[in-house]
């Protein structure tokens, strides 16, 4: 869906000034497609979703056609309702505000004829009206259409549904042969096609698909997340829903790279795409993703554009997209083929206003939810495990191990004990008590997540009611998450997933060596940053990194002793938080 700046659509300076003043940054896809045809005098049949900007798409070329020195009706817009007529008239007024001498008037049932007659008599060139009232004025002789240049049907299908067909036909047969016809309809039933055939000449058909807007099958949810907590929230959501196939959109190449490192470090199966990656490599990544060779693609909008995968389980807007168009594009890649897709959007700080704007402009159906707690994630994982186990038993999808089981039974273990021990080994164990250590650990888990407002609990407020609360964000110490539970070892990458699941003190773990990094709280460095960097650069599994102790200007990190030298060598000079890393091995006490 192409979009162009208004300046490239061949418009007059007056209109350009007006759209600029209205705050439109670029033409929407329907505008980009329709305006040039409209300017060239062609008939157009346009189809696009609600909120895609159809009004300006027809109003701009129509207003451009008006000769202001001529005080006669030159543009007629037919709308189904009085509200719409007023709205369109207002938009025409704004678009024509720098075109001196332009007058527009809405005419609709319920308002006095007298008043409408005065406006018409004063020489309005643009008339916006409902078919019934337009018909009445024509019959009274108060609306003359002999100088008409452009006729517009806005929401033609709705007008037919409302029984305006006869009026429309009579109006269209009464206007000059030479007029231009711009025809808009959300749907194209047979009756509409007949009208188009009869009253347009060789029209250009413009159809803009907007998946998300007509895709109720995508469940769209947003979270207000502190920027530094985004990765934590992302992994929680992936774990909670047990997603296996999705795209994570970021706004910059740097963010794509960073996130790729972090998620690798946490053991997720990911790869990345952005503009700096060679074409050959890009093709490889896309092919692999299509074949489901990995689970999550991290990408920028531009890089993902050439990717024809649209049956994703989930789309994450790790960064808010630039506009509703991009949002629609991203979200439209899920929820196809009769399946319900999910789209999660993260907004931090003032981005909430931008999202509100997009919701208003494109009427997005997005709702707010609070960030799931670790307990909820663990519980959901338990359920997933239970379901898998049940399905395995039901479908008898396992070899029998009678001998081993018999031996254990002979040793006096009950079958319940044996099964429980196996579940424990498989990582289905999600009920271990861990709360005791929560306080100690929490000091070292710096996710800086804003606490959910009390009202959030268990409910999901609609967007409109959400007031960003700077006070909540700025005041008080950052929120600490509960301690994560020990990694359930049975699941795919679980051993590596829980990078935060660490002892709070470094240097006490056998087999680990303390490495000192020259970054600390002052640089706002988090354990995730460090683990991500280490794993990203060295490709070591996250399990090679132990406890992390962040101080004001430096950080102690436990690294598996056999890798410590390599980590020091490979990370020296690497940039993190805009600082060039210097590392050294801290000698063991008493050594
Ligand atoms: P439609 O008729 O397709 O449902 P509208 O013409 O009513 O859509 O436009 C919906 C909203 O989008 C309006 O508030 C309008 O001012 C705004 N809008 C239209 N075009 C643009 C644009 N190019 N950039 C930003 N906002 C726009
Ligand atoms: Mg409209």
Coordinates of N, CA and C in Angstrom, one line a residue, residues 511 515 538 540-541 544 559-569:
X511 N 33.1 -23.3 40.3 CA 33.1 -23.5 38.9 C 32.9 -22.1 38.2
X515 N 34.0 -11.8 37.0 CA 34.6 -10.9 36.0 C 34.0 -9.5 36.3
X538 N 29.6 -13.9 22.4 CA 30.4 -15.2 22.6 C 29.6 -16.4 22.1
X540 N 27.9 -18.1 23.9 CA 27.8 -19.0 25.0 C 26.4 -19.1 25.4
X541 N 25.9 -20.3 26.0 CA 24.6 -20.3 26.5 C 24.5 -19.5 27.8
X544 N 26.2 -20.2 31.1 CA 27.6 -19.9 31.4 C 27.8 -18.7 32.2
X559 N 31.1 -15.9 35.7 CA 31.2 -16.5 34.4 C 31.8 -17.9 34.6
X560 N 31.3 -18.9 34.0 CA 31.9 -20.2 34.1 C 33.4 -20.2 33.9
X561 N 34.1 -20.7 34.8 CA 35.6 -20.5 34.9 C 36.3 -20.8 33.5
X562 N 35.8 -21.9 32.9 CA 36.5 -22.2 31.6 C 36.3 -21.2 30.5
X563 N 35.3 -20.4 30.7 CA 35.0 -19.4 29.6 C 35.4 -18.0 30.0
X564 N 35.9 -17.8 31.3 CA 36.1 -16.4 31.8 C 37.1 -15.6 30.9
X565 N 38.2 -16.3 30.6 CA 39.3 -15.6 29.8 C 38.7 -15.2 28.4
X566 N 38.0 -16.1 27.9 CA 37.4 -15.8 26.5 C 36.4 -14.6 26.6
X567 N 35.6 -14.6 27.6 CA 34.6 -13.5 27.7 C 35.4 -12.2 27.9
X568 N 36.4 -12.2 28.7 CA 37.2 -10.9 28.9 C 37.8 -10.5 27.6
X569 N 38.3 -11.4 26.8 CA 39.0 -11.1 25.6 C 38.0 -10.6 24.5

